[in-house]
mmCIF file of C-alpha atoms in Angstrom:
data_model
loop_
_atom_site.group_PDB
_atom_site.id
_atom_site.type_symbol
_atom_site.label_atom_id
_atom_site.label_comp_id
_atom_site.label_asym_id
_atom_site.label_seq_id
_atom_site.Cartn_x
_atom_site.Cartn_y
_atom_site.Cartn_z
ATOM 1 C CA MET A 278 28.757 17.098 -3.996
ATOM 2 C CA PRO A 279 29.836 14.321 -6.406
ATOM 3 C CA ARG A 280 28.680 10.737 -5.917
ATOM 4 C CA SER A 281 32.318 9.796 -5.371
ATOM 5 C CA ALA A 282 31.984 11.388 -1.935
ATOM 6 C CA LEU A 283 29.428 8.766 -0.942
ATOM 7 C CA PRO A 284 30.390 5.645 0.990
ATOM 8 C CA PRO A 285 30.840 2.818 -1.538
ATOM 9 C CA ALA A 286 27.758 0.732 -2.255
ATOM 10 C CA GLN A 287 27.845 -2.703 -0.649
ATOM 11 C CA THR A 288 27.009 -5.892 -2.530
ATOM 12 C CA LEU A 289 24.070 -7.855 -1.152
ATOM 13 C CA ASP A 290 23.651 -11.538 -1.960
ATOM 14 C CA PRO A 291 20.204 -12.200 -3.532
ATOM 15 C CA ASP A 292 19.472 -14.960 -1.005
ATOM 16 C CA VAL A 293 20.235 -12.580 1.853
ATOM 17 C CA ALA A 294 18.079 -9.905 0.208
ATOM 18 C CA ARG A 295 15.179 -12.344 -0.079
ATOM 19 C CA GLU A 296 15.465 -13.427 3.567
ATOM 20 C CA TRP A 297 15.652 -9.795 4.665
ATOM 21 C CA LEU A 298 12.579 -8.752 2.678
ATOM 22 C CA VAL A 299 10.408 -11.656 3.807
ATOM 23 C CA SER A 300 11.323 -11.135 7.450
ATOM 24 C CA HIS A 301 11.284 -7.333 7.439
ATOM 25 C CA LEU A 302 7.908 -7.138 5.679
ATOM 26 C CA GLY A 303 6.282 -9.447 8.207
ATOM 27 C CA LEU A 304 5.808 -12.455 5.933
ATOM 28 C CA ALA A 305 8.031 -15.006 7.694
ATOM 29 C CA SER A 306 5.565 -15.781 10.490
ATOM 30 C CA ASN A 307 2.384 -14.445 12.065
ATOM 31 C CA ARG A 308 4.214 -13.158 15.130
ATOM 32 C CA LEU A 309 1.871 -10.225 15.783
ATOM 33 C CA PRO A 310 -1.055 -10.443 18.208
ATOM 34 C CA PRO A 311 -4.354 -11.458 16.601
ATOM 35 C CA GLY A 312 -7.180 -9.093 15.786
ATOM 36 C CA ALA A 313 -7.222 -5.350 16.327
ATOM 37 C CA LYS A 314 -3.997 -5.118 18.347
ATOM 38 C CA GLY A 315 -2.001 -6.957 15.696
ATOM 39 C CA THR A 316 -3.541 -4.919 12.859
ATOM 40 C CA ARG A 317 -2.545 -1.656 14.518
ATOM 41 C CA GLN A 318 0.962 -2.883 15.210
ATOM 42 C CA LEU A 319 1.225 -4.135 11.629
ATOM 43 C CA LEU A 320 0.446 -0.708 10.181
ATOM 44 C CA LYS A 321 3.125 0.908 12.325
ATOM 45 C CA GLU A 322 5.687 -1.658 11.164
ATOM 46 C CA LEU A 323 4.768 -1.523 7.474
ATOM 47 C CA ARG A 324 4.441 2.309 7.520
ATOM 48 C CA CYS A 325 1.624 2.182 4.979
ATOM 49 C CA ILE A 326 -0.843 -0.242 3.379
ATOM 50 C CA GLN A 327 -1.694 0.488 -0.235
ATOM 51 C CA LEU A 328 -5.373 0.804 -1.094
ATOM 52 C CA ASP A 329 -7.311 -0.389 -4.097
ATOM 53 C CA PRO A 330 -11.125 -0.430 -4.345
ATOM 54 C CA LEU A 331 -11.441 -3.839 -6.044
ATOM 55 C CA ASP A 332 -12.843 -6.439 -3.662
ATOM 56 C CA VAL A 333 -12.636 -9.887 -5.219
ATOM 57 C CA ILE A 334 -11.386 -12.025 -2.323
ATOM 58 C CA GLY A 335 -10.960 -9.015 -0.069
ATOM 59 C CA THR A 336 -9.428 -5.687 -0.990
ATOM 60 C CA ASN A 337 -5.670 -5.312 -1.245
ATOM 61 C CA ALA A 338 -5.638 -3.883 2.291
ATOM 62 C CA ASP A 339 -7.513 -6.964 3.518
ATOM 63 C CA LEU A 340 -5.049 -9.279 1.798
ATOM 64 C CA VAL A 341 -2.018 -7.467 3.222
ATOM 65 C CA ALA A 342 -3.390 -7.831 6.752
ATOM 66 C CA LEU A 343 -4.701 -11.396 6.357
ATOM 67 C CA ALA A 344 -1.252 -12.585 5.248
ATOM 68 C CA ARG A 345 0.261 -11.340 8.505
ATOM 69 C CA VAL A 346 -2.307 -11.208 11.303
ATOM 70 C CA ASP A 347 -4.591 -13.964 12.596
ATOM 71 C CA GLY A 348 -8.163 -13.534 13.756
ATOM 72 C CA LEU A 349 -9.259 -11.158 10.989
ATOM 73 C CA ALA A 350 -12.256 -11.115 8.685
ATOM 74 C CA ARG A 351 -12.731 -9.277 5.421
ATOM 75 C CA GLY A 352 -13.042 -5.544 6.195
ATOM 76 C CA ASP A 353 -11.501 -5.740 9.678
ATOM 77 C CA VAL A 354 -8.426 -3.820 8.570
ATOM 78 C CA TYR A 355 -10.585 -0.683 8.224
ATOM 79 C CA ARG A 356 -12.698 -1.375 11.314
ATOM 80 C CA HIS A 357 -9.646 -1.920 13.531
ATOM 81 C CA LEU A 358 -7.711 1.116 12.301
ATOM 82 C CA MET A 359 -10.321 3.835 11.886
ATOM 83 C CA PRO A 360 -10.989 6.145 13.544
ATOM 84 C CA GLY A 361 -8.179 6.945 15.905
ATOM 85 C CA HIS A 362 -5.303 4.810 14.650
ATOM 86 C CA ALA A 363 -4.957 5.685 10.968
ATOM 87 C CA PHE A 364 -5.897 7.996 8.120
ATOM 88 C CA GLU A 365 -5.646 7.875 4.336
ATOM 89 C CA HIS A 366 -3.346 9.892 2.111
ATOM 90 C CA TRP A 367 -0.767 9.602 -0.660
ATOM 91 C CA ALA A 368 2.318 7.506 0.087
ATOM 92 C CA LYS A 369 2.941 4.536 -2.217
ATOM 93 C CA GLU A 370 -0.109 5.819 -4.134
ATOM 94 C CA ARG A 371 -3.224 6.049 -1.932
ATOM 95 C CA CYS A 372 -2.571 4.311 1.368
ATOM 96 C CA ILE A 373 -3.693 3.794 4.924
ATOM 97 C CA LEU A 374 -1.106 5.548 7.095
ATOM 98 C CA PRO A 375 -0.516 5.301 10.856
ATOM 99 C CA ALA A 376 -1.809 8.175 12.947
ATOM 100 C CA TYR A 377 1.711 9.322 13.839
ATOM 101 C CA ALA A 378 2.206 10.372 10.193
ATOM 102 C CA PHE A 379 -0.678 12.859 10.233
ATOM 103 C CA PRO A 380 1.243 15.934 11.514
ATOM 104 C CA TYR A 381 3.754 15.582 8.659
ATOM 105 C CA TYR A 382 0.976 15.563 6.071
ATOM 106 C CA ARG A 383 -0.996 18.348 7.711
ATOM 107 C CA GLU A 384 2.014 20.662 7.851
ATOM 108 C CA HIS A 385 3.458 19.738 4.448
ATOM 109 C CA THR A 386 0.647 18.443 2.256
ATOM 110 C CA ARG A 387 1.734 16.295 -0.669
ATOM 111 C CA GLU A 388 -0.241 14.884 -3.579
ATOM 112 C CA ALA A 389 0.272 12.351 -6.341
ATOM 113 C CA PRO A 390 1.593 14.013 -9.531
ATOM 114 C CA TRP A 391 -1.610 13.231 -11.436
ATOM 115 C CA TRP A 392 -4.038 14.326 -8.704
ATOM 116 C CA HIS A 393 -4.322 17.935 -9.985
ATOM 117 C CA LEU A 394 -5.337 19.689 -6.790
ATOM 118 C CA ALA A 395 -4.858 23.073 -8.493
ATOM 119 C CA THR A 396 -7.390 22.133 -11.180
ATOM 120 C CA ARG A 397 -9.945 21.223 -8.549
ATOM 121 C CA LEU A 398 -9.408 24.568 -6.851
ATOM 122 C CA GLU A 399 -10.082 26.357 -10.136
ATOM 123 C CA ARG A 400 -13.487 24.652 -10.351
ATOM 124 C CA LEU A 401 -14.635 25.271 -6.786
ATOM 125 C CA SER A 402 -15.447 28.463 -4.930
ATOM 126 C CA GLU A 403 -14.122 29.124 -1.437
ATOM 127 C CA ARG A 404 -17.756 29.427 -0.374
ATOM 128 C CA ILE A 405 -18.417 25.763 -1.199
ATOM 129 C CA LEU A 406 -15.192 24.613 0.454
ATOM 130 C CA ASP A 407 -16.040 26.533 3.632
ATOM 131 C CA ALA A 408 -19.625 25.237 3.653
ATOM 132 C CA VAL A 409 -18.588 21.592 3.253
ATOM 133 C CA LEU A 410 -15.904 21.880 5.934
ATOM 134 C CA GLU A 411 -18.352 23.495 8.357
ATOM 135 C CA GLU A 412 -20.942 20.780 7.734
ATOM 136 C CA VAL A 413 -18.410 17.970 8.302
ATOM 137 C CA ALA A 414 -17.295 19.675 11.502
ATOM 138 C CA THR A 415 -20.912 19.949 12.668
ATOM 139 C CA ARG A 416 -22.317 16.601 11.509
ATOM 140 C CA GLY A 417 -19.361 14.247 11.103
ATOM 141 C CA PRO A 418 -18.566 11.425 10.816
ATOM 142 C CA ILE A 419 -20.521 11.666 7.572
ATOM 143 C CA SER A 420 -20.515 10.329 4.018
ATOM 144 C CA ALA A 421 -20.474 12.436 0.868
ATOM 145 C CA ALA A 422 -24.030 11.335 0.073
ATOM 146 C CA GLU A 423 -25.299 12.694 3.417
ATOM 147 C CA LEU A 424 -23.841 16.173 2.876
ATOM 148 C CA THR A 425 -25.683 19.098 1.325
ATOM 149 C CA ASP A 426 -25.691 19.019 -2.485
ATOM 150 C CA HIS A 427 -23.838 22.059 -3.852
ATOM 151 C CA GLY A 428 -24.595 21.339 -7.493
ATOM 152 C CA ALA A 429 -22.507 20.158 -10.418
ATOM 153 C CA VAL A 430 -18.892 20.804 -11.356
ATOM 154 C CA LYS A 431 -16.817 19.929 -14.397
ATOM 155 C CA PRO A 432 -15.194 16.561 -13.640
ATOM 156 C CA LEU A 433 -11.535 15.792 -14.143
ATOM 157 C CA ASP A 434 -10.701 13.444 -16.997
ATOM 158 C CA TRP A 435 -7.645 11.181 -16.814
ATOM 159 C CA SER A 436 -7.477 9.700 -20.325
ATOM 160 C CA GLY A 437 -11.061 8.492 -20.123
ATOM 161 C CA TRP A 438 -11.219 7.974 -16.332
ATOM 162 C CA LYS A 439 -13.824 10.428 -15.077
ATOM 163 C CA GLY A 440 -13.675 12.069 -11.686
ATOM 164 C CA THR A 441 -16.648 13.258 -9.694
ATOM 165 C CA GLY A 442 -19.092 15.744 -11.244
ATOM 166 C CA LYS A 443 -20.479 16.775 -7.845
ATOM 167 C CA ALA A 444 -19.183 19.956 -6.238
ATOM 168 C CA THR A 445 -19.638 18.537 -2.730
ATOM 169 C CA SER A 446 -17.558 15.442 -3.484
ATOM 170 C CA MET A 447 -14.850 17.474 -5.197
ATOM 171 C CA ALA A 448 -14.751 19.806 -2.193
ATOM 172 C CA LEU A 449 -14.200 16.766 0.039
ATOM 173 C CA GLU A 450 -11.289 15.732 -2.203
ATOM 174 C CA VAL A 451 -9.694 19.162 -1.759
ATOM 175 C CA LEU A 452 -10.273 19.268 2.001
ATOM 176 C CA TRP A 453 -8.948 15.696 2.298
ATOM 177 C CA THR A 454 -5.794 16.539 0.345
ATOM 178 C CA ARG A 455 -5.201 19.544 2.610
ATOM 179 C CA CYS A 456 -5.800 17.366 5.722
ATOM 180 C CA GLN A 457 -8.656 19.626 6.793
ATOM 181 C CA VAL A 458 -10.861 16.524 6.832
ATOM 182 C CA VAL A 459 -9.807 12.875 7.103
ATOM 183 C CA ILE A 460 -11.354 9.594 6.074
ATOM 184 C CA CYS A 461 -12.331 7.973 9.346
ATOM 185 C CA GLY A 462 -13.894 4.762 8.057
ATOM 186 C CA ARG A 463 -15.083 2.772 5.063
ATOM 187 C CA GLU A 464 -18.324 0.876 4.668
ATOM 188 C CA GLN A 465 -20.522 -0.407 1.850
ATOM 189 C CA ARG A 466 -21.966 3.075 1.294
ATOM 190 C CA GLY A 467 -18.495 4.489 0.848
ATOM 191 C CA LYS A 468 -16.002 6.557 2.804
ATOM 192 C CA ARG A 469 -16.887 8.478 5.939
ATOM 193 C CA TYR A 470 -15.306 11.836 6.694
ATOM 194 C CA ASP A 471 -14.613 13.770 9.861
ATOM 195 C CA VAL A 472 -12.418 16.605 11.052
ATOM 196 C CA PRO A 473 -9.035 15.506 12.433
ATOM 197 C CA GLU A 474 -9.754 17.147 15.795
ATOM 198 C CA ARG A 475 -12.320 14.384 16.403
ATOM 199 C CA ALA A 476 -10.897 11.482 14.401
ATOM 200 C CA LEU A 477 -7.225 11.935 15.387
ATOM 201 C CA PRO A 478 -7.331 14.311 18.361
ATOM 202 C CA GLU A 479 -3.833 13.708 19.724
ATOM 203 C CA MET A 480 -2.112 13.919 16.342
ATOM 204 C CA ALA A 481 -4.239 16.912 15.292
ATOM 205 C CA ARG A 482 -2.696 18.860 18.187
ATOM 206 C CA ALA A 483 0.905 17.807 17.467
ATOM 207 C CA LYS A 484 3.305 20.420 16.117
ATOM 208 C CA LEU A 485 6.314 19.982 13.824
ATOM 209 C CA ALA A 486 9.207 22.119 12.676
ATOM 210 C CA SER A 487 8.402 24.124 9.571
ATOM 211 C CA GLY A 488 9.809 23.688 6.065
ATOM 212 C CA PRO A 489 9.195 21.185 3.256
ATOM 213 C CA GLU A 490 12.554 19.504 3.895
ATOM 214 C CA VAL A 491 11.118 18.168 7.172
ATOM 215 C CA PHE A 492 8.522 16.173 5.283
ATOM 216 C CA ASP A 493 10.923 15.056 2.544
ATOM 217 C CA ARG A 494 13.539 13.679 4.950
ATOM 218 C CA TRP A 495 10.947 11.907 7.046
ATOM 219 C CA ALA A 496 9.079 10.529 4.016
ATOM 220 C CA VAL A 497 12.169 9.092 2.296
ATOM 221 C CA LEU A 498 13.260 7.328 5.489
ATOM 222 C CA GLU A 499 9.717 5.978 5.938
ATOM 223 C CA ARG A 500 9.570 4.765 2.327
ATOM 224 C CA VAL A 501 12.870 2.912 2.639
ATOM 225 C CA GLU A 502 11.610 1.187 5.779
ATOM 226 C CA ALA A 503 8.321 0.403 4.019
ATOM 227 C CA ALA A 504 10.075 -1.120 0.998
ATOM 228 C CA GLY A 505 12.990 -2.805 2.753
ATOM 229 C CA LEU A 506 15.095 -2.178 -0.336
ATOM 230 C CA LEU A 507 14.148 0.911 -2.347
ATOM 231 C CA SER A 508 15.534 1.068 -5.865
ATOM 232 C CA ARG A 509 17.011 4.428 -6.798
ATOM 233 C CA ALA A 510 15.680 3.925 -10.330
ATOM 234 C CA ALA A 511 12.410 5.599 -11.265
ATOM 235 C CA GLY A 512 9.254 3.582 -10.784
ATOM 236 C CA PRO A 513 5.933 3.331 -8.964
ATOM 237 C CA HIS A 514 7.738 2.438 -5.734
ATOM 238 C CA TRP A 515 8.604 6.178 -5.481
ATOM 239 C CA SER A 516 5.122 7.414 -6.423
ATOM 240 C CA MET A 517 4.467 10.839 -4.889
ATOM 241 C CA LEU A 518 8.146 11.109 -3.874
ATOM 242 C CA SER A 519 9.346 10.932 -7.496
ATOM 243 C CA ARG A 520 10.471 14.560 -7.379
ATOM 244 C CA VAL A 521 12.560 13.909 -4.273
ATOM 245 C CA ARG A 522 14.262 10.893 -5.864
ATOM 246 C CA THR A 523 16.337 13.091 -8.171
ATOM 247 C CA THR A 524 17.377 15.630 -5.535
ATOM 248 C CA GLU A 525 20.469 15.524 -3.316
ATOM 249 C CA LEU A 526 18.411 14.255 -0.377
ATOM 250 C CA PRO A 527 18.928 10.475 -0.862
ATOM 251 C CA ASP A 528 22.711 10.996 -1.140
ATOM 252 C CA THR A 529 22.632 13.243 1.927
ATOM 253 C CA LEU A 530 20.866 10.575 3.977
ATOM 254 C CA VAL A 531 23.486 8.014 2.897
ATOM 255 C CA ARG A 532 26.339 10.353 3.846
ATOM 256 C CA GLU A 533 24.713 11.016 7.221
ATOM 257 C CA GLY A 534 24.615 7.275 7.909
ATOM 258 C CA LEU A 535 20.818 7.123 8.023
ATOM 259 C CA LEU A 536 20.619 4.948 4.903
ATOM 260 C CA GLU A 537 22.914 2.444 3.192
ATOM 261 C CA GLU A 538 23.373 2.024 -0.550
ATOM 262 C CA MET A 539 23.337 -1.554 -1.834
ATOM 263 C CA VAL A 540 23.795 -3.359 -5.140
ATOM 264 C CA LEU A 541 22.829 -6.860 -6.208
ATOM 265 C CA PRO A 542 25.224 -8.966 -8.287
ATOM 266 C CA GLY A 543 24.829 -8.557 -12.038
ATOM 267 C CA SER A 544 22.515 -5.542 -11.809
ATOM 268 C CA PRO A 545 23.328 -1.843 -12.330
ATOM 269 C CA ARG A 546 20.478 -0.793 -10.045
ATOM 270 C CA ARG A 547 21.288 0.706 -6.679
ATOM 271 C CA TYR A 548 19.066 0.300 -3.643
ATOM 272 C CA LEU A 549 18.564 2.282 -0.464
ATOM 273 C CA ALA A 550 18.315 0.225 2.726
ATOM 274 C CA PRO A 551 17.835 1.178 6.393
ATOM 275 C CA ALA A 552 21.106 1.811 8.186
ATOM 276 C CA GLY A 553 22.278 -1.282 10.046
ATOM 277 C CA PHE A 554 19.633 -3.514 8.489
ATOM 278 C CA ARG A 555 21.977 -6.517 8.311
ATOM 279 C CA GLU A 556 22.346 -6.483 12.094
ATOM 280 C CA ARG A 557 18.604 -6.677 12.662
ATOM 281 C CA PRO A 558 17.334 -10.105 13.761
ATOM 282 C CA LEU A 559 15.646 -12.130 11.027
ATOM 283 C CA THR A 560 12.600 -14.353 11.508
ATOM 284 C CA ALA A 561 12.885 -17.722 9.783
ATOM 285 C CA PRO A 562 9.940 -18.579 7.515
ATOM 286 C CA ASP A 563 7.298 -20.831 9.034
ATOM 287 C CA GLU A 564 5.339 -23.568 7.236
ATOM 288 C CA ARG A 565 2.319 -21.400 6.447
ATOM 289 C CA MET A 566 1.485 -20.551 2.835
ATOM 290 C CA ARG A 567 0.322 -16.972 2.324
ATOM 291 C CA ILE A 568 -1.906 -15.460 -0.355
ATOM 292 C CA LEU A 569 -0.445 -12.060 -1.209
ATOM 293 C CA GLY A 570 -2.400 -9.040 -2.349
ATOM 294 C CA PRO A 571 -1.409 -7.742 -5.796
ATOM 295 C CA LEU A 572 -0.113 -4.520 -4.198
ATOM 296 C CA ASP A 573 1.591 -6.115 -1.211
ATOM 297 C CA PRO A 574 4.790 -4.216 -0.298
ATOM 298 C CA LEU A 575 6.820 -7.302 -1.232
ATOM 299 C CA LEU A 576 5.607 -6.801 -4.821
ATOM 300 C CA TRP A 577 6.045 -3.034 -5.189
ATOM 301 C CA ASP A 578 9.272 -3.354 -7.191
ATOM 302 C CA ARG A 579 8.651 -6.024 -9.832
ATOM 303 C CA GLY A 580 12.279 -5.862 -11.040
ATOM 304 C CA LEU A 581 13.549 -6.611 -7.539
ATOM 305 C CA VAL A 582 11.047 -9.472 -7.202
ATOM 306 C CA LYS A 583 12.342 -10.951 -10.447
ATOM 307 C CA GLN A 584 15.973 -10.699 -9.339
ATOM 308 C CA VAL A 585 15.765 -12.052 -5.781
ATOM 309 C CA PHE A 586 12.793 -14.442 -6.086
ATOM 310 C CA GLY A 587 13.108 -15.425 -9.752
ATOM 311 C CA PHE A 588 9.397 -14.654 -10.014
ATOM 312 C CA GLU A 589 7.850 -12.623 -12.804
ATOM 313 C CA TYR A 590 4.765 -10.738 -11.707
ATOM 314 C CA VAL A 591 2.673 -8.195 -13.552
ATOM 315 C CA TRP A 592 -0.709 -7.124 -12.233
ATOM 316 C CA GLU A 593 -2.917 -7.396 -15.295
ATOM 317 C CA VAL A 594 -6.195 -6.114 -13.892
ATOM 318 C CA TYR A 595 -6.263 -3.093 -16.211
ATOM 319 C CA LYS A 596 -5.060 -4.914 -19.318
ATOM 320 C CA PRO A 597 -7.524 -5.992 -22.019
ATOM 321 C CA ALA A 598 -8.285 -9.704 -21.631
ATOM 322 C CA PRO A 599 -6.463 -10.789 -24.832
ATOM 323 C CA GLN A 600 -3.247 -9.175 -23.554
ATOM 324 C CA ARG A 601 -3.181 -10.987 -20.212
ATOM 325 C CA ARG A 602 -0.651 -13.753 -19.705
ATOM 326 C CA TRP A 603 -2.258 -14.994 -16.502
ATOM 327 C CA GLY A 604 -5.551 -13.403 -15.516
ATOM 328 C CA TRP A 605 -7.508 -10.483 -14.139
ATOM 329 C CA TYR A 606 -7.051 -10.454 -10.330
ATOM 330 C CA VAL A 607 -4.110 -12.805 -9.745
ATOM 331 C CA CYS A 608 -2.490 -13.219 -6.326
ATOM 332 C CA PRO A 609 0.997 -14.697 -5.745
ATOM 333 C CA LEU A 610 1.568 -17.507 -3.249
ATOM 334 C CA LEU A 611 4.428 -17.269 -0.729
ATOM 335 C CA HIS A 612 5.652 -20.410 1.028
ATOM 336 C CA ARG A 613 8.796 -20.955 3.099
ATOM 337 C CA GLY A 614 10.215 -17.662 1.893
ATOM 338 C CA GLN A 615 9.707 -18.416 -1.818
ATOM 339 C CA LEU A 616 7.098 -17.323 -4.351
ATOM 340 C CA VAL A 617 5.801 -20.709 -5.470
ATOM 341 C CA GLY A 618 2.761 -19.941 -7.632
ATOM 342 C CA ARG A 619 -0.237 -17.742 -8.202
ATOM 343 C CA LEU A 620 -3.992 -18.060 -8.288
ATOM 344 C CA GLU A 621 -7.094 -16.330 -9.536
ATOM 345 C CA ALA A 622 -10.081 -16.709 -7.233
ATOM 346 C CA ARG A 623 -13.444 -15.201 -6.304
ATOM 347 C CA VAL A 624 -16.056 -15.543 -3.571
ATOM 348 C CA GLU A 625 -19.454 -16.509 -4.902
ATOM 349 C CA ASP A 626 -22.547 -17.988 -3.177
ATOM 350 C CA GLY A 627 -20.599 -18.831 -0.038
ATOM 351 C CA VAL A 628 -17.811 -20.572 -1.952
ATOM 352 C CA LEU A 629 -14.198 -19.501 -2.430
ATOM 353 C CA ARG A 630 -13.683 -20.587 -6.028
ATOM 354 C CA VAL A 631 -10.139 -20.847 -7.375
ATOM 355 C CA ASP A 632 -10.654 -20.491 -11.105
ATOM 356 C CA LYS A 633 -6.998 -20.873 -12.067
ATOM 357 C CA LEU A 634 -3.894 -22.073 -10.269
ATOM 358 C CA TRP A 635 -0.376 -21.668 -11.634
ATOM 359 C CA ARG A 636 2.458 -23.642 -10.051
ATOM 360 C CA GLU A 637 5.822 -21.955 -10.546
ATOM 361 C CA LYS A 638 8.130 -23.975 -12.764
ATOM 362 C CA GLY A 639 10.933 -25.676 -10.907
ATOM 363 C CA VAL A 640 9.262 -25.196 -7.514
ATOM 364 C CA LYS A 641 7.216 -27.876 -5.787
ATOM 365 C CA LEU A 642 3.907 -26.463 -4.595
ATOM 366 C CA ASP A 643 2.731 -28.000 -1.319
ATOM 367 C CA ASP A 644 -0.934 -28.859 -1.881
ATOM 368 C CA ALA A 645 -1.631 -29.414 1.814
ATOM 369 C CA ALA A 646 -0.258 -25.964 2.684
ATOM 370 C CA LEU A 647 -2.313 -24.426 -0.122
ATOM 371 C CA ASP A 648 -5.477 -26.145 1.122
ATOM 372 C CA GLU A 649 -4.855 -24.756 4.605
ATOM 373 C CA ALA A 650 -4.271 -21.252 3.206
ATOM 374 C CA LEU A 651 -7.471 -21.401 1.173
ATOM 375 C CA ALA A 652 -9.460 -22.672 4.158
ATOM 376 C CA ARG A 653 -8.217 -19.772 6.299
ATOM 377 C CA HIS A 654 -8.997 -17.288 3.564
ATOM 378 C CA ALA A 655 -12.459 -18.723 2.944
ATOM 379 C CA LYS A 656 -13.293 -18.322 6.628
ATOM 380 C CA ALA A 657 -12.070 -14.698 6.590
ATOM 381 C CA CYS A 658 -14.296 -14.001 3.572
ATOM 382 C CA GLY A 659 -17.348 -15.655 5.106
ATOM 383 C CA ALA A 660 -17.252 -18.590 2.674
ATOM 384 C CA THR A 661 -18.049 -22.092 3.899
ATOM 385 C CA ARG A 662 -16.464 -24.119 1.078
ATOM 386 C CA VAL A 663 -13.446 -24.037 -1.222
ATOM 387 C CA ARG A 664 -13.271 -25.269 -4.784
ATOM 388 C CA ARG A 665 -9.901 -25.403 -6.500
ATOM 389 C CA PRO A 666 -8.252 -27.112 -9.466
ATOM 390 C CA ARG A 667 -5.575 -29.685 -8.712
ATOM 391 C CA ALA A 668 -3.708 -29.526 -12.017
ATOM 392 C CA ARG A 669 -1.325 -26.791 -13.072
ATOM 393 C CA VAL A 670 -2.738 -24.373 -15.645
ATOM 394 C CA GLY A 671 -1.199 -21.747 -17.884
#
């Protein structure tokens, strides 16, 4: 069916888009309950929390939760969600997902395009897969290091990034992708695995209608809710749904009235938004400044961030140092619904040290609000002091 059959795209004012995103993504106020209850409710509202292993001032998952829920310490996001309330799989890259999503993944397993599940299966025997699954079922929750060693395997190589060379660990990757085992916790020694019948008993028993279209429809609607505004252009915001982006499904969901298509003035890009989103109540921004994780959902679409916030953000953690404009692990600062600056910090010897602070040009950065944000973050990271520059750098 031609695009002309679609309802016409509506124009969305950038200021309205910004207010919608800040409110919808839970960054206008800390309205959720503190601690574990708020963390679990947050995951359901965000649909997914993107993971990254780097832990500089907390992992990205920590930072996402700390910006929205009070009463948390570094690592609580994993402790409050697993087991029982969440699992890990591919969504916007590797994410923590709410338990209700598990039946969709179990019935219709998806993987990131570069994950190469088929290659792993070529390098593993069914005997090893069966043995590892049986041992997890018998001894779980358990870490990879505690499982029986099944010898070496040829690792995957992603342009110099080496995967595991251990058959047991690769078997866990296969079983995890297939949802035959789930990650049920993270600790200093690494991930812990269990069978879903123990870690997610209610969701492990749930049944869904068959067919890959069930997953695709559900996943696109979830991703639009997770993004707030999902650009129809290619990009990392689609991730493992990139194949679906170019099918008829997004147009079908618009025609069915489940999604709306929006445009922003002066831009050719089209965005998918939840149906009726403009009628949803908005929360006005409070006075709290928030330190955002580099993979916060507000920052998924850097082009959208540039257009509605006037803020240029590129995560430079994997760039060579001479090519970085700002720094290695740089976190944006959100205040009163605006992105007002960015900082590079670390926790060292009980001190939260802000090595660099950039104040956004044309925006007044509230030093008192920043001091309060840093004090809260230091406490969450177990630091007793904060050291920060007062002058603008960069």
